[in-house]
XYZ file of C-alpha atoms in Angstrom:
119
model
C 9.574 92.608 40.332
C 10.530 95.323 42.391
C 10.984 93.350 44.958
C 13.423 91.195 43.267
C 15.235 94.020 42.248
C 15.276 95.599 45.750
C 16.879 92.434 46.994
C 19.333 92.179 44.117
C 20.462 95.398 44.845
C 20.808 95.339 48.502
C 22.599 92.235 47.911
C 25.244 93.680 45.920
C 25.772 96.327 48.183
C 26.474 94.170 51.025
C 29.605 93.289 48.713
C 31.064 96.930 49.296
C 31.833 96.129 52.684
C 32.648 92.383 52.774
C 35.894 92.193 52.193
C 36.169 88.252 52.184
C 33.751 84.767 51.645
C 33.922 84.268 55.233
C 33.027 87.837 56.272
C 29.985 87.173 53.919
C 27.423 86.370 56.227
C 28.848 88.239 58.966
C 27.655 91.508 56.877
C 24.110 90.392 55.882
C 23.216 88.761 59.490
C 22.466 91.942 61.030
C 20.003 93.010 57.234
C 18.182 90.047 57.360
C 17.422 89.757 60.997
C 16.322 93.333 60.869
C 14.306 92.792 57.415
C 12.738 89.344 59.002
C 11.451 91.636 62.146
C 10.478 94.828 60.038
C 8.583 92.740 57.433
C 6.133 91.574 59.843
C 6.597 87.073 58.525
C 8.110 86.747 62.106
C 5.648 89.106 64.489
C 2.574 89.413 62.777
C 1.488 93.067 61.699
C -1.838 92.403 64.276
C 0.167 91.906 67.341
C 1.447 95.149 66.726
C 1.257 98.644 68.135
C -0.540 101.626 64.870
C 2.351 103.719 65.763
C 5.197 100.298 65.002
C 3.195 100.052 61.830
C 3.194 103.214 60.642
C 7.142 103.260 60.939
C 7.388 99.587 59.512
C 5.504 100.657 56.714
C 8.243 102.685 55.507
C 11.057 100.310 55.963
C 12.128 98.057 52.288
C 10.398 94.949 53.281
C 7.115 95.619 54.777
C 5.265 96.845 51.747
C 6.942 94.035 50.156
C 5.348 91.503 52.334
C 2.091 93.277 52.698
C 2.011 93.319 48.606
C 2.731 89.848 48.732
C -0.340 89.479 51.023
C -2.700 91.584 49.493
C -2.228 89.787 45.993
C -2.673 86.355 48.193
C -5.642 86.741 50.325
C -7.077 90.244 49.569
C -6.501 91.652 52.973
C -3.696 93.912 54.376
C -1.566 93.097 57.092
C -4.098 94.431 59.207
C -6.668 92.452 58.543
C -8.683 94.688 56.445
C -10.433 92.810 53.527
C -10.666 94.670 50.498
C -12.796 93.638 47.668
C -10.603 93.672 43.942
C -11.069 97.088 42.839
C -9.652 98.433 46.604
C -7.232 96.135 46.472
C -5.528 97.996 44.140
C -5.986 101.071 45.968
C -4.750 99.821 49.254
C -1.381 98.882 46.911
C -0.914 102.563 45.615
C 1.449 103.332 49.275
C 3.095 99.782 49.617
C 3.803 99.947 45.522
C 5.191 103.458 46.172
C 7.621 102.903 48.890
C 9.030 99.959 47.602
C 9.749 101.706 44.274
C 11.373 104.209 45.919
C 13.194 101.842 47.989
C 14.645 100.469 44.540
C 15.308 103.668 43.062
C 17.354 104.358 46.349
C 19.283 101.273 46.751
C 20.192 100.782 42.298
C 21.499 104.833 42.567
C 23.566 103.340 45.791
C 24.733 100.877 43.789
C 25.753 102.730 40.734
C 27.694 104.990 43.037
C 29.490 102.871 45.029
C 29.738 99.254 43.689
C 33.249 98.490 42.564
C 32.771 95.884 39.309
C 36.314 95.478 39.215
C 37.701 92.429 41.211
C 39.992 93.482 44.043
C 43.347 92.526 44.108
């Protein structure tokens, strides 16, 4: 659910600076090439340097992915295999940086979302 949310709300904050339909995916292009590459779907997490990790671990969609496939398979990105008890312990970081990911981008978006249509 956070992950839902996180989207929502980055989402709607693409709106502040798309100023037209067409400019639409113009703006989120450059987000979602960056979020396919940070989240590790299109270079897995094994190929990569600890040091890449450690940074992609803090980005929005990494932990989201490696939540994803912790809940799926019971390993991390990694590789490491944890039984279900650790599972949930290996979750406590990814859980914790996407939530305040969320926190982050919903205060953005109370701030400076316009809900008003533009004329």
């Amino acid at each position: 659910m956070l992950g839902v949310t996180l989207s929502v709300a980055l989402a709607y904050l693409t709106g502040i600076v798309t100023r037209t339909v067409e400019a639409a995916q113009l703006t989120t292009m450059p987000g979602m090439m960056i979020a396919l590459l940070a989240s590790g779907v299109l270079l897995p997490a094994s190929l990569m340097p600890p040091g890449v990790i450690r940074v992609l671990e803090l980005l929005p969609f990494y932990p989201m992915v490696e939540l994803i496939t912790l809940g799926l398979t019971g390993a991390d990105m990694t590789g490491t295999a944890y039984d279900f008890a650790g599972s949930f312990g290996a979750a406590a970081f990814p859980l914790t940086v996407l939530a305040i990911w969320t926190v982050l981008a919903v205060v953005a978006l109370r701030r400076w979302m316009r809900w008003e249509p533009r004329r």
